[in-house]
Amino acid sequence: MIKIDAIDTQIIDLPTIRGHVLSMATMTEQSVVLVEVLFSDGSTGIGEGTAIGGLSYGAESPESIQSAIETYIAPAIIGMDGDAVNAARLRAQKAVVGNPIARCAVENALWDGLGKRLGLPISTLMGGAVHTGLEVAWTLASGDSDKDIAEALEMLERRRHRQFKLKVGKRAVRDDLAHVGKIKAALGDKAVITVDVNQAWDMHSARWGLKGLQDIGVAMVEQPIPAVQRSGLSMLSKSYEIAVMADEALRGPEDALNHARCHAADAFAVKIAQSGGLSPASEVIAIGKAAGLGLYAGTMLESGVGTAAALQLFSTVETLQWGTELFGPLLFKDDILTTPLRYADFQVHLPEGPGCGVTLDQDKIKFYRRGAPRQTPVKVSV
Ligand code: MUC
Ligand code: MG
């Protein structure tokens, strides 16, 4: 039997290409928790966990992800059968309540190790990809309407993105609507516009907000009100034609079922990290699909490792009505993979190769590792 021998973690801090302005935080860097599982036959598997804006987005931070893995998940699964991904993830779930991002990072590394030992991509282990490329949206969040318009036009010109998600909720509703309206007017029918409020509106603001967004021609609005207000979300999705998407509210299959049951949303932003791994995310997908809801592959702004893991799963899903936002690696000034993921023709492409299909560039990891002296200039690809 190939055993799980050890689990190593490290945090790397990657600068973003510009300030990423969300309703609850402005990101100038992303802290990535890299996980490496070492197996008794000498093979390894990698995974990644990220939070957004420290502890301002959810209940996990990079530091808590690292600590949950090192202190609780590793001792619970070391010595177990390395090929038994389900047994190990279920043991981790028993040892650790909540903390889905930490559990996801370890589960991804177990899948990666298994795929690499078998010489097969994770998507093949899941029955096989039905897509080699997926439509990929970009988030416009510079905090400035004109800069966002210039950024969108450039992306359209380069054929990199034609769906744009606008981050709102920091300003007054009236100002947000003016911002969104200006961008929509500049882009016209050349692009699909969606909006993410990241829970910032109360019900009253959301009513005005959704009405205004609908009149502007925005296609979909993501998590307009707090995640705990499921009946409020249900009311909003029934009151307007604009599609309402649940994001922060979906922390696994139980939340998905509770939302589907009362049609709290028209669509699910499915995130492998928020769901607790590829396997529970596939359950969220199944629930959404069975309920007739639209599906969207969401991101926690992971770098290439987590994004590749997500791609392995979402490439096996027949229809993602809202596409994906698996653009994480493009938000950073540098890429930490030996071969970056390929973005072309408005799609992100499934990497070939076993496991999650990607390899870390160890020089970059050393450079961006938290606490590392940064004297060596590295090539920064923008
Ligand atoms: C979120 O709430 O969706 C995803 C894309 C982005 O820009 O922020 C994240 C978080
Ligand atoms: Mg969101």
CSV table of C-alpha atoms and ligand atoms in Angstrom, one decimal:
chain,number,residue,atom,x,y,z
A,1,MET,CA,0.0,0.0,0.0
A,2,ILE,CA,1.2,3.5,-0.8
A,3,LYS,CA,0.9,5.6,2.3
A,4,ILE,CA,0.5,9.3,3.0
A,5,ASP,CA,3.9,10.0,4.6
A,6,ALA,CA,3.8,13.8,5.2
A,7,ILE,CA,2.1,17.0,4.3
A,8,ASP,CA,4.1,20.3,3.8
A,9,THR,CA,2.6,23.7,3.5
A,10,GLN,CA,4.0,27.1,2.7
A,11,ILE,CA,2.5,30.6,2.0
A,12,ILE,CA,3.5,32.6,-1.0
A,13,ASP,CA,2.5,36.2,-1.5
A,14,LEU,CA,1.8,37.2,-5.1
A,15,PRO,CA,1.3,40.9,-6.0
A,16,THR,CA,-1.7,41.7,-8.2
A,17,ILE,CA,-1.4,43.5,-11.5
A,18,ARG,CA,-3.6,46.4,-10.0
A,19,GLY,CA,-5.7,47.0,-7.0
A,20,HIS,CA,-8.7,44.6,-7.0
A,21,VAL,CA,-11.5,46.6,-5.3
A,22,LEU,CA,-14.2,44.5,-3.8
A,23,SER,CA,-17.0,45.7,-1.5
A,24,MET,CA,-15.2,44.4,1.6
A,25,ALA,CA,-11.5,44.8,0.7
A,26,THR,CA,-9.0,46.0,-1.8
A,27,MET,CA,-6.5,43.3,-2.8
A,28,THR,CA,-3.0,44.3,-3.8
A,29,GLU,CA,-1.6,40.8,-3.3
A,30,GLN,CA,-3.0,37.3,-2.9
A,31,SER,CA,-1.6,34.9,-0.3
A,32,VAL,CA,-1.5,31.4,-1.7
A,33,VAL,CA,-1.2,28.4,0.7
A,34,LEU,CA,0.6,25.7,-1.3
A,35,VAL,CA,0.2,22.1,-0.1
A,36,GLU,CA,2.4,19.2,-1.0
A,37,VAL,CA,1.5,15.6,0.0
A,38,LEU,CA,4.4,13.2,0.1
A,39,PHE,CA,3.7,9.5,-0.4
A,40,SER,CA,5.7,6.5,0.7
A,41,ASP,CA,6.7,5.5,-2.9
A,42,GLY,CA,8.4,8.9,-3.4
A,43,SER,CA,5.5,10.4,-5.4
A,44,THR,CA,4.0,13.8,-4.5
A,45,GLY,CA,0.8,15.7,-5.1
A,46,ILE,CA,0.1,19.5,-5.0
A,47,GLY,CA,-2.9,21.5,-4.0
A,48,GLU,CA,-3.7,25.2,-3.2
A,49,GLY,CA,-5.9,27.1,-0.8
A,50,THR,CA,-6.7,30.9,-1.0
A,51,ALA,CA,-8.9,33.2,1.0
A,52,ILE,CA,-9.8,36.7,-0.4
A,53,GLY,CA,-8.8,39.9,1.4
A,54,GLY,CA,-7.5,38.1,4.5
A,55,LEU,CA,-10.5,37.4,6.8
A,56,SER,CA,-12.8,39.9,5.2
A,57,TYR,CA,-14.5,37.5,2.7
A,58,GLY,CA,-15.1,34.5,4.8
A,59,ALA,CA,-14.1,32.6,7.9
A,60,GLU,CA,-10.7,31.3,6.6
A,61,SER,CA,-7.5,33.2,6.2
A,62,PRO,CA,-4.2,32.0,4.6
A,63,GLU,CA,-2.8,31.5,8.1
A,64,SER,CA,-5.8,29.6,9.4
A,65,ILE,CA,-5.7,27.4,6.2
A,66,GLN,CA,-2.1,26.5,6.9
A,67,SER,CA,-2.7,26.0,10.6
A,68,ALA,CA,-5.8,23.7,10.0
A,69,ILE,CA,-3.8,21.6,7.7
A,70,GLU,CA,-0.6,21.3,9.8
A,71,THR,CA,-2.3,20.9,13.2
A,72,TYR,CA,-5.4,18.9,12.4
A,73,ILE,CA,-5.7,17.5,8.9
A,74,ALA,CA,-2.2,16.2,8.5
A,75,PRO,CA,-2.1,14.2,11.8
A,76,ALA,CA,-5.6,12.8,10.9
A,77,ILE,CA,-4.6,11.4,7.5
A,78,ILE,CA,-0.9,10.6,7.7
A,79,GLY,CA,-0.4,6.9,7.4
A,80,MET,CA,-3.6,6.3,5.4
A,81,ASP,CA,-3.7,4.7,2.0
A,82,GLY,CA,-2.5,7.4,-0.5
A,83,ASP,CA,-4.7,6.0,-3.3
A,84,ALA,CA,-7.9,6.2,-1.2
A,85,VAL,CA,-8.8,9.8,-1.8
A,86,ASN,CA,-12.3,9.4,-0.5
A,87,ALA,CA,-11.3,7.7,2.7
A,88,ALA,CA,-8.7,10.4,3.5
A,89,ARG,CA,-11.0,13.3,2.7
A,90,LEU,CA,-13.8,11.8,4.8
A,91,ARG,CA,-11.4,11.4,7.7
A,92,ALA,CA,-10.3,15.0,7.3
A,93,GLN,CA,-13.9,16.1,7.2
A,94,LYS,CA,-14.5,14.2,10.5
A,95,ALA,CA,-11.5,15.7,12.1
A,96,VAL,CA,-12.1,19.3,10.9
A,97,VAL,CA,-15.5,21.0,11.0
A,98,GLY,CA,-15.9,23.8,8.5
A,99,ASN,CA,-12.6,25.0,7.0
A,100,PRO,CA,-13.6,23.9,3.5
A,101,ILE,CA,-10.7,25.8,1.8
A,102,ALA,CA,-8.1,23.9,3.9
A,103,ARG,CA,-9.8,20.6,3.3
A,104,CYS,CA,-10.1,21.3,-0.5
A,105,ALA,CA,-6.3,22.1,-0.8
A,106,VAL,CA,-5.4,18.7,0.8
A,107,GLU,CA,-8.0,16.8,-1.2
A,108,ASN,CA,-6.7,18.4,-4.5
A,109,ALA,CA,-3.2,17.3,-3.6
A,110,LEU,CA,-4.4,13.7,-3.0
A,111,TRP,CA,-6.1,13.7,-6.4
A,112,ASP,CA,-3.0,15.2,-8.0
A,113,GLY,CA,-0.8,12.5,-6.4
A,114,LEU,CA,-3.2,9.7,-7.5
A,115,GLY,CA,-3.4,11.0,-11.1
A,116,LYS,CA,0.4,11.4,-11.3
A,117,ARG,CA,1.0,7.9,-10.1
A,118,LEU,CA,-1.5,6.5,-12.6
A,119,GLY,CA,-0.4,8.8,-15.4
A,120,LEU,CA,-3.9,10.2,-15.8
A,121,PRO,CA,-5.5,13.7,-15.5
A,122,ILE,CA,-7.9,14.1,-12.6
A,123,SER,CA,-10.7,14.7,-15.2
A,124,THR,CA,-10.1,11.2,-16.6
A,125,LEU,CA,-10.3,9.8,-13.0
A,126,MET,CA,-13.7,11.5,-12.9
A,127,GLY,CA,-15.0,9.8,-16.0
A,128,GLY,CA,-13.4,12.1,-18.6
A,129,ALA,CA,-13.5,15.7,-19.8
A,130,VAL,CA,-16.3,16.7,-22.2
A,131,HIS,CA,-14.7,20.1,-22.9
A,132,THR,CA,-11.0,21.0,-23.5
A,133,GLY,CA,-11.7,24.8,-23.1
A,134,LEU,CA,-14.2,26.8,-21.1
A,135,GLU,CA,-15.5,30.3,-21.6
A,136,VAL,CA,-13.8,32.6,-19.0
A,137,ALA,CA,-15.0,35.9,-17.6
A,138,TRP,CA,-12.8,38.7,-16.2
A,139,THR,CA,-13.5,40.9,-13.2
A,140,LEU,CA,-13.4,44.6,-13.7
A,141,ALA,CA,-12.5,46.0,-10.3
A,142,SER,CA,-10.0,48.8,-10.6
A,143,GLY,CA,-12.4,51.1,-8.7
A,144,ASP,CA,-12.6,53.5,-11.7
A,145,SER,CA,-15.2,53.4,-14.5
A,146,ASP,CA,-12.9,54.7,-17.2
A,147,LYS,CA,-10.0,52.4,-16.3
A,148,ASP,CA,-12.5,49.5,-16.3
A,149,ILE,CA,-13.8,50.4,-19.8
A,150,ALA,CA,-10.2,50.6,-21.1
A,151,GLU,CA,-9.4,47.3,-19.6
A,152,ALA,CA,-12.5,45.6,-21.0
A,153,LEU,CA,-11.9,47.0,-24.5
A,154,GLU,CA,-8.3,45.7,-24.4
A,155,MET,CA,-9.5,42.2,-23.3
A,156,LEU,CA,-12.1,42.2,-26.1
A,157,GLU,CA,-9.4,43.2,-28.7
A,158,ARG,CA,-7.1,40.5,-27.5
A,159,ARG,CA,-10.0,37.9,-27.6
A,160,ARG,CA,-9.3,37.0,-24.0
A,161,HIS,CA,-12.7,37.8,-22.4
A,162,ARG,CA,-16.1,38.8,-23.5
A,163,GLN,CA,-17.9,38.4,-20.2
A,164,PHE,CA,-17.2,40.9,-17.5
A,165,LYS,CA,-18.1,40.9,-13.8
A,166,LEU,CA,-18.2,44.2,-12.1
A,167,LYS,CA,-17.6,44.5,-8.4
A,168,VAL,CA,-20.0,46.8,-6.7
A,169,GLY,CA,-21.3,47.4,-3.1
A,170,LYS,CA,-18.7,49.7,-1.8
A,171,ARG,CA,-20.4,52.9,-2.9
A,172,ALA,CA,-24.0,54.1,-2.6
A,173,VAL,CA,-26.4,52.1,-4.9
A,174,ARG,CA,-27.0,55.2,-7.0
A,175,ASP,CA,-23.3,55.6,-7.7
A,176,ASP,CA,-22.8,51.9,-8.4
A,177,LEU,CA,-25.6,52.0,-10.9
A,178,ALA,CA,-24.0,55.0,-12.6
A,179,HIS,CA,-20.7,53.1,-12.8
A,180,VAL,CA,-22.3,50.0,-14.2
A,181,GLY,CA,-24.4,52.0,-16.7
A,182,LYS,CA,-21.3,53.8,-18.0
A,183,ILE,CA,-19.5,50.5,-18.6
A,184,LYS,CA,-22.5,48.9,-20.2
A,185,ALA,CA,-23.0,51.9,-22.5
A,186,ALA,CA,-19.4,51.8,-23.6
A,187,LEU,CA,-19.4,48.0,-24.3
A,188,GLY,CA,-22.9,47.7,-25.7
A,189,ASP,CA,-23.6,44.2,-27.0
A,190,LYS,CA,-20.0,43.3,-27.4
A,191,ALA,CA,-19.9,41.8,-24.0
A,192,VAL,CA,-22.0,40.2,-21.3
A,193,ILE,CA,-22.0,42.2,-18.1
A,194,THR,CA,-22.6,40.7,-14.7
A,195,VAL,CA,-22.3,42.2,-11.2
A,196,ASP,CA,-21.1,40.9,-7.9
A,197,VAL,CA,-22.2,42.7,-4.7
A,198,ASN,CA,-20.4,40.3,-2.3
A,199,GLN,CA,-23.3,40.5,0.2
A,200,ALA,CA,-23.0,44.3,0.7
A,201,TRP,CA,-26.6,45.4,0.2
A,202,ASP,CA,-29.5,45.2,2.6
A,203,MET,CA,-32.9,44.1,1.2
A,204,HIS,CA,-34.1,47.7,0.5
A,205,SER,CA,-30.9,48.6,-1.4
A,206,ALA,CA,-31.0,45.3,-3.2
A,207,ARG,CA,-34.6,46.1,-4.5
A,208,TRP,CA,-33.5,49.4,-6.0
A,209,GLY,CA,-30.2,47.8,-7.1
A,210,LEU,CA,-31.7,44.9,-9.0
A,211,LYS,CA,-34.3,47.1,-10.6
A,212,GLY,CA,-31.6,49.5,-11.8
A,213,LEU,CA,-29.2,46.7,-13.0
A,214,GLN,CA,-32.0,45.1,-14.9
A,215,ASP,CA,-32.9,48.3,-16.6
A,216,ILE,CA,-29.3,48.8,-17.6
A,217,GLY,CA,-29.2,45.4,-19.2
A,218,VAL,CA,-27.0,43.5,-16.7
A,219,ALA,CA,-27.4,39.8,-17.2
A,220,MET,CA,-26.9,38.5,-13.7
A,221,VAL,CA,-26.2,39.7,-10.1
A,222,GLU,CA,-24.2,37.6,-7.7
A,223,GLN,CA,-24.8,37.5,-3.9
A,224,PRO,CA,-26.5,40.9,-3.5
A,225,ILE,CA,-27.5,40.4,0.1
A,226,PRO,CA,-25.8,38.6,3.1
A,227,ALA,CA,-25.3,34.8,2.7
A,228,VAL,CA,-27.5,34.0,5.7
A,229,GLN,CA,-30.5,35.8,4.2
A,230,ARG,CA,-31.8,32.9,2.1
A,231,SER,CA,-35.4,33.8,2.1
A,232,GLY,CA,-34.5,37.4,1.1
A,233,LEU,CA,-32.5,36.0,-1.8
A,234,SER,CA,-35.4,33.8,-2.8
A,235,MET,CA,-37.7,36.9,-2.8
A,236,LEU,CA,-35.3,38.8,-5.0
A,237,SER,CA,-34.9,36.0,-7.5
A,238,LYS,CA,-38.6,35.8,-7.9
A,239,SER,CA,-39.2,39.5,-8.2
A,240,TYR,CA,-37.0,40.3,-11.1
A,241,GLU,CA,-36.0,38.9,-14.5
A,242,ILE,CA,-32.3,39.5,-14.0
A,243,ALA,CA,-30.7,36.2,-12.9
A,244,VAL,CA,-29.7,36.0,-9.2
A,245,MET,CA,-26.7,33.9,-8.3
A,246,ALA,CA,-25.7,32.5,-4.9
A,247,ASP,CA,-22.0,32.5,-4.1
A,248,GLU,CA,-20.9,33.0,-0.5
A,249,ALA,CA,-24.1,31.2,0.6
A,250,LEU,CA,-22.9,27.9,-0.9
A,251,ARG,CA,-20.6,26.2,1.5
A,252,GLY,CA,-21.3,22.7,0.3
A,253,PRO,CA,-24.1,20.3,-0.8
A,254,GLU,CA,-26.4,21.1,2.2
A,255,ASP,CA,-26.4,24.8,1.4
A,256,ALA,CA,-27.0,24.0,-2.2
A,257,LEU,CA,-30.0,21.8,-1.4
A,258,ASN,CA,-31.5,24.4,0.9
A,259,HIS,CA,-31.1,27.0,-1.8
A,260,ALA,CA,-32.5,24.8,-4.5
A,261,ARG,CA,-35.5,23.7,-2.4
A,262,CYS,CA,-36.9,27.3,-2.1
A,263,HIS,CA,-35.5,28.6,-5.4
A,264,ALA,CA,-33.3,31.0,-3.5
A,265,ALA,CA,-31.3,31.7,-6.6
A,266,ASP,CA,-31.5,31.2,-10.3
A,267,ALA,CA,-27.9,30.1,-10.5
A,268,PHE,CA,-25.0,28.7,-8.4
A,269,ALA,CA,-21.4,30.0,-8.4
A,270,VAL,CA,-19.7,26.6,-7.7
A,271,LYS,CA,-16.3,27.0,-6.0
A,272,ILE,CA,-14.2,23.9,-5.3
A,273,ALA,CA,-12.7,25.7,-2.2
A,274,GLN,CA,-16.0,26.9,-0.7
A,275,SER,CA,-17.5,23.5,-1.3
A,276,GLY,CA,-14.6,21.7,0.5
A,277,GLY,CA,-13.1,20.0,-2.5
A,278,LEU,CA,-13.7,18.5,-6.0
A,279,SER,CA,-16.0,15.7,-4.7
A,280,PRO,CA,-18.4,17.9,-2.7
A,281,ALA,CA,-18.3,20.5,-5.5
A,282,SER,CA,-19.5,17.9,-7.9
A,283,GLU,CA,-22.4,17.3,-5.5
A,284,VAL,CA,-23.2,21.0,-5.5
A,285,ILE,CA,-23.2,20.8,-9.3
A,286,ALA,CA,-25.5,17.8,-9.3
A,287,ILE,CA,-28.0,19.5,-7.0
A,288,GLY,CA,-28.0,22.7,-9.1
A,289,LYS,CA,-28.4,20.8,-12.3
A,290,ALA,CA,-31.3,18.7,-10.9
A,291,ALA,CA,-33.0,21.8,-9.7
A,292,GLY,CA,-32.8,23.4,-13.1
A,293,LEU,CA,-30.5,26.2,-12.0
A,294,GLY,CA,-27.7,27.8,-14.1
A,295,LEU,CA,-24.1,26.8,-13.2
A,296,TYR,CA,-21.0,28.9,-13.1
A,297,ALA,CA,-17.5,27.9,-12.2
A,298,GLY,CA,-16.4,30.3,-9.5
A,299,THR,CA,-13.0,31.2,-8.2
A,300,MET,CA,-11.4,32.1,-4.9
A,301,LEU,CA,-8.7,33.9,-7.0
A,302,GLU,CA,-6.4,30.9,-6.9
A,303,SER,CA,-3.1,30.8,-8.8
A,304,GLY,CA,-2.5,28.1,-11.4
A,305,VAL,CA,-2.6,25.1,-9.1
A,306,GLY,CA,-6.1,25.6,-7.7
A,307,THR,CA,-7.3,26.9,-11.0
A,308,ALA,CA,-6.1,23.8,-12.8
A,309,ALA,CA,-7.7,21.6,-10.2
A,310,ALA,CA,-11.0,23.4,-10.8
A,311,LEU,CA,-10.6,23.0,-14.5
A,312,GLN,CA,-10.2,19.3,-14.1
A,313,LEU,CA,-13.7,19.1,-12.5
A,314,PHE,CA,-15.5,21.7,-14.6
A,315,SER,CA,-14.3,20.2,-17.8
A,316,THR,CA,-16.4,17.2,-17.0
A,317,VAL,CA,-19.6,19.2,-16.6
A,318,GLU,CA,-21.9,19.1,-19.6
A,319,THR,CA,-23.3,22.7,-19.4
A,320,LEU,CA,-22.1,25.7,-17.5
A,321,GLN,CA,-24.8,28.2,-18.5
A,322,TRP,CA,-22.8,31.1,-17.0
A,323,GLY,CA,-19.4,29.9,-18.0
A,324,THR,CA,-16.4,30.3,-15.6
A,325,GLU,CA,-14.4,33.0,-13.9
A,326,LEU,CA,-11.3,30.8,-13.7
A,327,PHE,CA,-9.0,33.7,-14.4
A,328,GLY,CA,-7.1,33.8,-11.1
A,329,PRO,CA,-3.5,33.4,-12.5
A,330,LEU,CA,-4.0,36.4,-14.8
A,331,LEU,CA,-4.7,38.7,-11.8
A,332,PHE,CA,-1.1,38.3,-10.6
A,333,LYS,CA,2.1,40.0,-11.7
A,334,ASP,CA,3.8,36.6,-12.0
A,335,ASP,CA,2.8,33.0,-12.8
A,336,ILE,CA,4.2,30.3,-10.5
A,337,LEU,CA,3.8,27.4,-13.0
A,338,THR,CA,6.6,26.1,-15.3
A,339,THR,CA,4.0,26.3,-18.1
A,340,PRO,CA,1.2,28.8,-17.4
A,341,LEU,CA,-2.4,27.8,-18.1
A,342,ARG,CA,-3.4,28.9,-21.6
A,343,TYR,CA,-6.0,31.6,-22.1
A,344,ALA,CA,-7.0,32.2,-25.7
A,345,ASP,CA,-10.2,32.8,-27.8
A,346,PHE,CA,-12.2,33.7,-24.7
A,347,GLN,CA,-11.5,30.4,-23.1
A,348,VAL,CA,-9.2,28.9,-20.5
A,349,HIS,CA,-7.9,25.6,-21.7
A,350,LEU,CA,-7.6,22.3,-19.8
A,351,PRO,CA,-3.9,21.5,-19.3
A,352,GLU,CA,-2.7,18.2,-20.6
A,353,GLY,CA,-0.8,15.9,-18.3
A,354,PRO,CA,-1.4,13.7,-15.3
A,355,GLY,CA,-3.0,14.9,-12.0
A,356,CYS,CA,-4.1,18.5,-12.1
A,357,GLY,CA,-1.8,18.9,-15.1
A,358,VAL,CA,0.6,21.6,-13.9
A,359,THR,CA,4.0,21.9,-12.3
A,360,LEU,CA,5.3,24.5,-9.9
A,361,ASP,CA,8.3,26.7,-10.8
A,362,GLN,CA,10.5,26.2,-7.8
A,363,ASP,CA,12.5,29.4,-8.3
A,364,LYS,CA,9.4,31.5,-8.3
A,365,ILE,CA,8.1,29.7,-5.2
A,366,LYS,CA,11.4,30.4,-3.4
A,367,PHE,CA,11.2,34.1,-4.4
A,368,TYR,CA,7.5,34.7,-3.4
A,369,ARG,CA,7.6,32.5,-0.3
A,370,ARG,CA,6.5,34.5,2.8
A,371,GLY,CA,9.5,35.8,4.7
A,372,ALA,CA,12.0,35.0,1.8
A,373,PRO,CA,14.6,37.7,1.1
A,374,ARG,CA,13.6,39.3,-2.2
A,375,GLN,CA,16.9,40.4,-3.6
A,376,THR,CA,17.1,38.4,-6.7
A,377,PRO,CA,15.2,40.0,-9.5
A,378,VAL,CA,12.9,37.5,-11.3
A,379,LYS,CA,11.3,38.0,-14.6
A,380,VAL,CA,7.8,39.4,-14.1
A,381,SER,CA,5.3,38.4,-16.8
A,382,VAL,CA,2.3,40.7,-17.0
B,1,MUC,C1,-16.3,36.4,-5.7
B,1,MUC,O1,-17.0,36.7,-4.8
B,1,MUC,O2,-16.8,35.9,-6.6
B,1,MUC,C2,-14.2,35.9,-7.8
B,1,MUC,C3,-13.8,36.8,-8.9
B,1,MUC,C4,-13.4,38.0,-8.3
B,1,MUC,O3,-12.9,38.9,-8.8
B,1,MUC,O4,-13.5,37.9,-7.0
B,1,MUC,C5,-13.9,36.6,-6.6
B,1,MUC,C6,-14.8,36.5,-5.5
B,2,MG,MG,-18.9,36.2,-5.9
